[in-house]
Amino acid sequence: LAWLTARSPRRVATRILSHRVRTTVDGGIERQTTEIHDFNHTRPALRWVGRLGDVLRGDLTLVGNPPLTPAEADTLDPMLVQRWLEAPVGLFGHAQEMILAGRGRADLMEIAAAAAYYSGTRSTRTDLGRLIRGLVLVLMPRSWVRHTTARRPTIEVGAEA
C-alpha cells in the first residue's frame, strides 16, 4: 500500500488570473483569480488530466489562452496582460500548441505574443481547429514518453533567444 501512495501522481494547484472581472466598492474593476490543477506525473499527457476537472467546473474552457499567474503578469506590460486576458483561459489554444510542439518549454514573451494574437483573431472555426490540433498533439507518442522527473509545462521568464 505504501508503494502505491508513494508513486501516485500528486495534484498540484496553481493560482492564475481569470478573464472574469468584478466591480469594487469604489467603482474600480478588479481581476478575479482562480485555481487550476495539474497532476505531477512523469508522462506529459497525464499531467493535463487534472485540467479536465477545471473545464467541468467552468474555471477553464476547452479552447483559450494559456493560464497566466500573477507573478508572470507582473513582469509583462499591463496592456499586454489586458490583451492576454481578453480571451478566456483554456486547455488548448495557439500558445498551448507552441508549448506542446516545443516539448513543454517556451519564452514568456513568445507565449504573450501568441496569446495576444489569439485574443484578436479567435472565432468558432479556428477554435475547433485548435481543439483538434491540441488533442492530436496530446495523443502523439512523444506526449506519452516517460520523463525522468515530473515537470509541468513551463514558461521561462526572461529567457534569452
PDB file of C-alpha atoms in Angstrom:
ATOM      1  CA  LEU A   1       0.000   0.000   0.000  1.00  0.00           C
ATOM      2  CA  ALA A   2       2.844   2.418   0.794  1.00  0.00           C
ATOM      3  CA  TRP A   3       4.358   1.732  -2.639  1.00  0.00           C
ATOM      4  CA  LEU A   4       1.114   2.779  -4.368  1.00  0.00           C
ATOM      5  CA  THR A   5       0.773   6.014  -2.418  1.00  0.00           C
ATOM      6  CA  ALA A   6       4.441   6.912  -2.899  1.00  0.00           C
ATOM      7  CA  ARG A   7       4.183   6.581  -6.689  1.00  0.00           C
ATOM      8  CA  SER A   8       0.739   8.066  -7.198  1.00  0.00           C
ATOM      9  CA  PRO A   9       0.664  11.400  -9.017  1.00  0.00           C
ATOM     10  CA  ARG A  10       0.084  14.380  -6.793  1.00  0.00           C
ATOM     11  CA  ARG A  11      -2.448  17.035  -7.698  1.00  0.00           C
ATOM     12  CA  VAL A  12      -0.851  20.497  -7.796  1.00  0.00           C
ATOM     13  CA  ALA A  13      -2.941  23.674  -7.672  1.00  0.00           C
ATOM     14  CA  THR A  14      -1.736  26.930  -9.233  1.00  0.00           C
ATOM     15  CA  ARG A  15      -3.412  30.320  -8.719  1.00  0.00           C
ATOM     16  CA  ILE A  16      -3.975  32.147 -12.019  1.00  0.00           C
ATOM     17  CA  LEU A  17      -5.611  35.335 -13.253  1.00  0.00           C
ATOM     18  CA  SER A  18      -9.042  34.833 -14.760  1.00  0.00           C
ATOM     19  CA  HIS A  19     -10.586  36.698 -17.683  1.00  0.00           C
ATOM     20  CA  ARG A  20     -13.509  37.480 -15.370  1.00  0.00           C
ATOM     21  CA  VAL A  21     -13.664  40.872 -13.622  1.00  0.00           C
ATOM     22  CA  ARG A  22     -15.764  42.322 -10.827  1.00  0.00           C
ATOM     23  CA  THR A  23     -16.572  45.872  -9.794  1.00  0.00           C
ATOM     24  CA  THR A  24     -15.148  47.018  -6.481  1.00  0.00           C
ATOM     25  CA  VAL A  25     -16.965  49.154  -3.910  1.00  0.00           C
ATOM     26  CA  ASP A  26     -15.231  52.334  -5.113  1.00  0.00           C
ATOM     27  CA  GLY A  27     -16.265  51.664  -8.733  1.00  0.00           C
ATOM     28  CA  GLY A  28     -12.951  50.220  -9.941  1.00  0.00           C
ATOM     29  CA  ILE A  29     -12.504  46.990 -11.839  1.00  0.00           C
ATOM     30  CA  GLU A  30     -10.719  44.072 -10.188  1.00  0.00           C
ATOM     31  CA  ARG A  31      -9.446  40.988 -11.985  1.00  0.00           C
ATOM     32  CA  GLN A  32     -10.548  37.705 -10.372  1.00  0.00           C
ATOM     33  CA  THR A  33      -8.231  34.787  -9.698  1.00  0.00           C
ATOM     34  CA  THR A  34      -8.937  31.076  -9.786  1.00  0.00           C
ATOM     35  CA  GLU A  35      -7.020  27.835  -9.296  1.00  0.00           C
ATOM     36  CA  ILE A  36      -6.138  25.273 -11.949  1.00  0.00           C
ATOM     37  CA  HIS A  37      -4.926  21.771 -11.235  1.00  0.00           C
ATOM     38  CA  ASP A  38      -2.206  19.622 -12.786  1.00  0.00           C
ATOM     39  CA  PHE A  39      -1.017  16.155 -11.916  1.00  0.00           C
ATOM     40  CA  ASN A  40       2.677  15.918 -11.104  1.00  0.00           C
ATOM     41  CA  HIS A  41       3.230  12.891 -13.330  1.00  0.00           C
ATOM     42  CA  THR A  42       6.183  11.699 -15.395  1.00  0.00           C
ATOM     43  CA  ARG A  43       4.066  11.213 -18.536  1.00  0.00           C
ATOM     44  CA  PRO A  44       3.315  14.612 -20.119  1.00  0.00           C
ATOM     45  CA  ALA A  45      -0.127  13.652 -21.445  1.00  0.00           C
ATOM     46  CA  LEU A  46      -1.311  12.604 -17.978  1.00  0.00           C
ATOM     47  CA  ARG A  47      -0.419  15.969 -16.441  1.00  0.00           C
ATOM     48  CA  TRP A  48      -3.327  17.558 -18.275  1.00  0.00           C
ATOM     49  CA  VAL A  49      -5.946  15.191 -16.807  1.00  0.00           C
ATOM     50  CA  GLY A  50      -6.299  17.441 -13.753  1.00  0.00           C
ATOM     51  CA  ARG A  51      -7.263  20.340 -16.001  1.00  0.00           C
ATOM     52  CA  LEU A  52     -10.233  18.382 -17.378  1.00  0.00           C
ATOM     53  CA  GLY A  53     -11.843  18.772 -13.947  1.00  0.00           C
ATOM     54  CA  ASP A  54     -11.235  22.516 -14.208  1.00  0.00           C
ATOM     55  CA  VAL A  55     -13.054  22.513 -17.560  1.00  0.00           C
ATOM     56  CA  LEU A  56     -16.003  20.682 -15.999  1.00  0.00           C
ATOM     57  CA  ARG A  57     -16.107  23.182 -13.099  1.00  0.00           C
ATOM     58  CA  GLY A  58     -16.039  26.110 -15.540  1.00  0.00           C
ATOM     59  CA  ASP A  59     -12.665  27.520 -14.472  1.00  0.00           C
ATOM     60  CA  LEU A  60     -11.184  26.686 -17.901  1.00  0.00           C
ATOM     61  CA  THR A  61     -12.650  26.470 -21.379  1.00  0.00           C
ATOM     62  CA  LEU A  62     -11.624  23.840 -23.905  1.00  0.00           C
ATOM     63  CA  VAL A  63     -10.013  26.458 -26.180  1.00  0.00           C
ATOM     64  CA  GLY A  64      -8.497  29.720 -24.986  1.00  0.00           C
ATOM     65  CA  ASN A  65      -5.319  31.417 -23.855  1.00  0.00           C
ATOM     66  CA  PRO A  66      -2.860  29.697 -21.508  1.00  0.00           C
ATOM     67  CA  PRO A  67      -3.050  30.344 -17.769  1.00  0.00           C
ATOM     68  CA  LEU A  68      -1.293  33.488 -16.532  1.00  0.00           C
ATOM     69  CA  THR A  69      -0.037  33.622 -12.957  1.00  0.00           C
ATOM     70  CA  PRO A  70       0.097  36.937 -11.072  1.00  0.00           C
ATOM     71  CA  ALA A  71       3.932  36.663 -10.927  1.00  0.00           C
ATOM     72  CA  GLU A  72       4.114  36.336 -14.726  1.00  0.00           C
ATOM     73  CA  ALA A  73       1.659  39.218 -15.149  1.00  0.00           C
ATOM     74  CA  ASP A  74       3.888  41.472 -13.028  1.00  0.00           C
ATOM     75  CA  THR A  75       6.780  41.013 -15.485  1.00  0.00           C
ATOM     76  CA  LEU A  76       4.695  41.956 -18.550  1.00  0.00           C
ATOM     77  CA  ASP A  77       3.384  45.279 -19.816  1.00  0.00           C
ATOM     78  CA  PRO A  78      -0.121  45.928 -18.363  1.00  0.00           C
ATOM     79  CA  MET A  79      -1.601  46.449 -21.844  1.00  0.00           C
ATOM     80  CA  LEU A  80      -0.230  43.070 -22.949  1.00  0.00           C
ATOM     81  CA  VAL A  81      -1.718  41.427 -19.846  1.00  0.00           C
ATOM     82  CA  GLN A  82      -5.071  43.074 -20.587  1.00  0.00           C
ATOM     83  CA  ARG A  83      -4.939  41.794 -24.194  1.00  0.00           C
ATOM     84  CA  TRP A  84      -3.932  38.294 -22.953  1.00  0.00           C
ATOM     85  CA  LEU A  85      -6.936  38.158 -20.622  1.00  0.00           C
ATOM     86  CA  GLU A  86      -9.498  39.331 -23.215  1.00  0.00           C
ATOM     87  CA  ALA A  87      -9.986  35.668 -24.131  1.00  0.00           C
ATOM     88  CA  PRO A  88     -10.889  33.028 -21.530  1.00  0.00           C
ATOM     89  CA  VAL A  89      -8.262  30.724 -20.106  1.00  0.00           C
ATOM     90  CA  GLY A  90      -8.378  27.417 -21.980  1.00  0.00           C
ATOM     91  CA  LEU A  91      -6.974  23.944 -22.163  1.00  0.00           C
ATOM     92  CA  PHE A  92      -5.915  24.244 -25.819  1.00  0.00           C
ATOM     93  CA  GLY A  93      -5.070  27.251 -27.963  1.00  0.00           C
ATOM     94  CA  HIS A  94      -2.444  28.904 -30.129  1.00  0.00           C
ATOM     95  CA  ALA A  95       0.102  29.316 -27.323  1.00  0.00           C
ATOM     96  CA  GLN A  96      -0.538  25.827 -25.918  1.00  0.00           C
ATOM     97  CA  GLU A  97       0.204  24.381 -29.370  1.00  0.00           C
ATOM     98  CA  MET A  98       3.576  26.150 -29.236  1.00  0.00           C
ATOM     99  CA  ILE A  99       4.259  24.688 -25.773  1.00  0.00           C
ATOM    100  CA  LEU A 100       3.223  21.157 -26.762  1.00  0.00           C
ATOM    101  CA  ALA A 101       5.147  21.261 -30.050  1.00  0.00           C
ATOM    102  CA  GLY A 102       8.201  22.670 -28.233  1.00  0.00           C
ATOM    103  CA  ARG A 103       8.281  19.816 -25.693  1.00  0.00           C
ATOM    104  CA  GLY A 104       6.960  21.862 -22.790  1.00  0.00           C
ATOM    105  CA  ARG A 105       9.146  24.972 -22.856  1.00  0.00           C
ATOM    106  CA  ALA A 106       8.558  28.441 -24.232  1.00  0.00           C
ATOM    107  CA  ASP A 107       9.671  32.007 -23.581  1.00  0.00           C
ATOM    108  CA  LEU A 108       7.143  34.232 -21.758  1.00  0.00           C
ATOM    109  CA  MET A 109       7.235  36.882 -24.498  1.00  0.00           C
ATOM    110  CA  GLU A 110       6.546  34.260 -27.199  1.00  0.00           C
ATOM    111  CA  ILE A 111       3.582  32.976 -25.209  1.00  0.00           C
ATOM    112  CA  ALA A 112       2.344  36.530 -24.577  1.00  0.00           C
ATOM    113  CA  ALA A 113       2.539  37.328 -28.298  1.00  0.00           C
ATOM    114  CA  ALA A 114       0.674  34.123 -29.158  1.00  0.00           C
ATOM    115  CA  ALA A 115      -1.972  34.893 -26.515  1.00  0.00           C
ATOM    116  CA  ALA A 116      -2.459  38.434 -27.825  1.00  0.00           C
ATOM    117  CA  TYR A 117      -2.733  37.093 -31.382  1.00  0.00           C
ATOM    118  CA  TYR A 118      -5.312  34.521 -30.297  1.00  0.00           C
ATOM    119  CA  SER A 119      -7.335  37.160 -28.413  1.00  0.00           C
ATOM    120  CA  GLY A 120      -7.582  39.270 -31.557  1.00  0.00           C
ATOM    121  CA  THR A 121      -8.277  36.533 -34.106  1.00  0.00           C
ATOM    122  CA  ARG A 122     -10.376  33.926 -32.328  1.00  0.00           C
ATOM    123  CA  SER A 123     -13.503  32.531 -33.934  1.00  0.00           C
ATOM    124  CA  THR A 124     -15.587  29.386 -33.626  1.00  0.00           C
ATOM    125  CA  ARG A 125     -13.990  27.888 -36.728  1.00  0.00           C
ATOM    126  CA  THR A 126     -10.399  28.482 -35.592  1.00  0.00           C
ATOM    127  CA  ASP A 127     -11.253  27.305 -32.061  1.00  0.00           C
ATOM    128  CA  LEU A 128     -12.491  23.998 -33.462  1.00  0.00           C
ATOM    129  CA  GLY A 129      -9.244  23.613 -35.433  1.00  0.00           C
ATOM    130  CA  ARG A 130      -7.144  24.432 -32.355  1.00  0.00           C
ATOM    131  CA  LEU A 131      -9.075  21.908 -30.280  1.00  0.00           C
ATOM    132  CA  ILE A 132      -8.437  19.165 -32.849  1.00  0.00           C
ATOM    133  CA  ARG A 133      -4.730  20.075 -33.218  1.00  0.00           C
ATOM    134  CA  GLY A 134      -4.326  20.195 -29.437  1.00  0.00           C
ATOM    135  CA  LEU A 135      -5.883  16.768 -28.998  1.00  0.00           C
ATOM    136  CA  VAL A 136      -3.621  15.369 -31.733  1.00  0.00           C
ATOM    137  CA  LEU A 137      -0.531  16.859 -30.047  1.00  0.00           C
ATOM    138  CA  VAL A 138      -1.511  15.412 -26.649  1.00  0.00           C
ATOM    139  CA  LEU A 139      -2.193  11.984 -28.160  1.00  0.00           C
ATOM    140  CA  MET A 140       1.103  11.867 -30.091  1.00  0.00           C
ATOM    141  CA  PRO A 141       3.569   9.217 -28.838  1.00  0.00           C
ATOM    142  CA  ARG A 142       6.079  11.797 -27.563  1.00  0.00           C
ATOM    143  CA  SER A 143       3.450  13.074 -25.113  1.00  0.00           C
ATOM    144  CA  TRP A 144       3.343   9.604 -23.568  1.00  0.00           C
ATOM    145  CA  VAL A 145       7.098   9.100 -23.233  1.00  0.00           C
ATOM    146  CA  ARG A 146       8.050   8.958 -19.578  1.00  0.00           C
ATOM    147  CA  HIS A 147      10.388  11.714 -18.372  1.00  0.00           C
ATOM    148  CA  THR A 148      12.792  11.008 -15.523  1.00  0.00           C
ATOM    149  CA  THR A 149      11.221  13.734 -13.393  1.00  0.00           C
ATOM    150  CA  ALA A 150       7.736  15.104 -13.416  1.00  0.00           C
ATOM    151  CA  ARG A 151       7.581  18.718 -14.521  1.00  0.00           C
ATOM    152  CA  ARG A 152       4.724  20.802 -15.704  1.00  0.00           C
ATOM    153  CA  PRO A 153       4.942  22.770 -18.939  1.00  0.00           C
ATOM    154  CA  THR A 154       6.915  25.868 -18.054  1.00  0.00           C
ATOM    155  CA  ILE A 155       7.014  29.384 -19.328  1.00  0.00           C
ATOM    156  CA  GLU A 156      10.545  30.698 -18.983  1.00  0.00           C
ATOM    157  CA  VAL A 157      10.554  34.250 -17.646  1.00  0.00           C
ATOM    158  CA  GLY A 158      13.337  36.374 -19.088  1.00  0.00           C
ATOM    159  CA  ALA A 159      14.862  33.610 -21.244  1.00  0.00           C
ATOM    160  CA  GLU A 160      17.298  34.703 -23.893  1.00  0.00           C
ATOM    161  CA  ALA A 161      16.807  33.677 -27.503  1.00  0.00           C
TER     162      ALA A 161
END
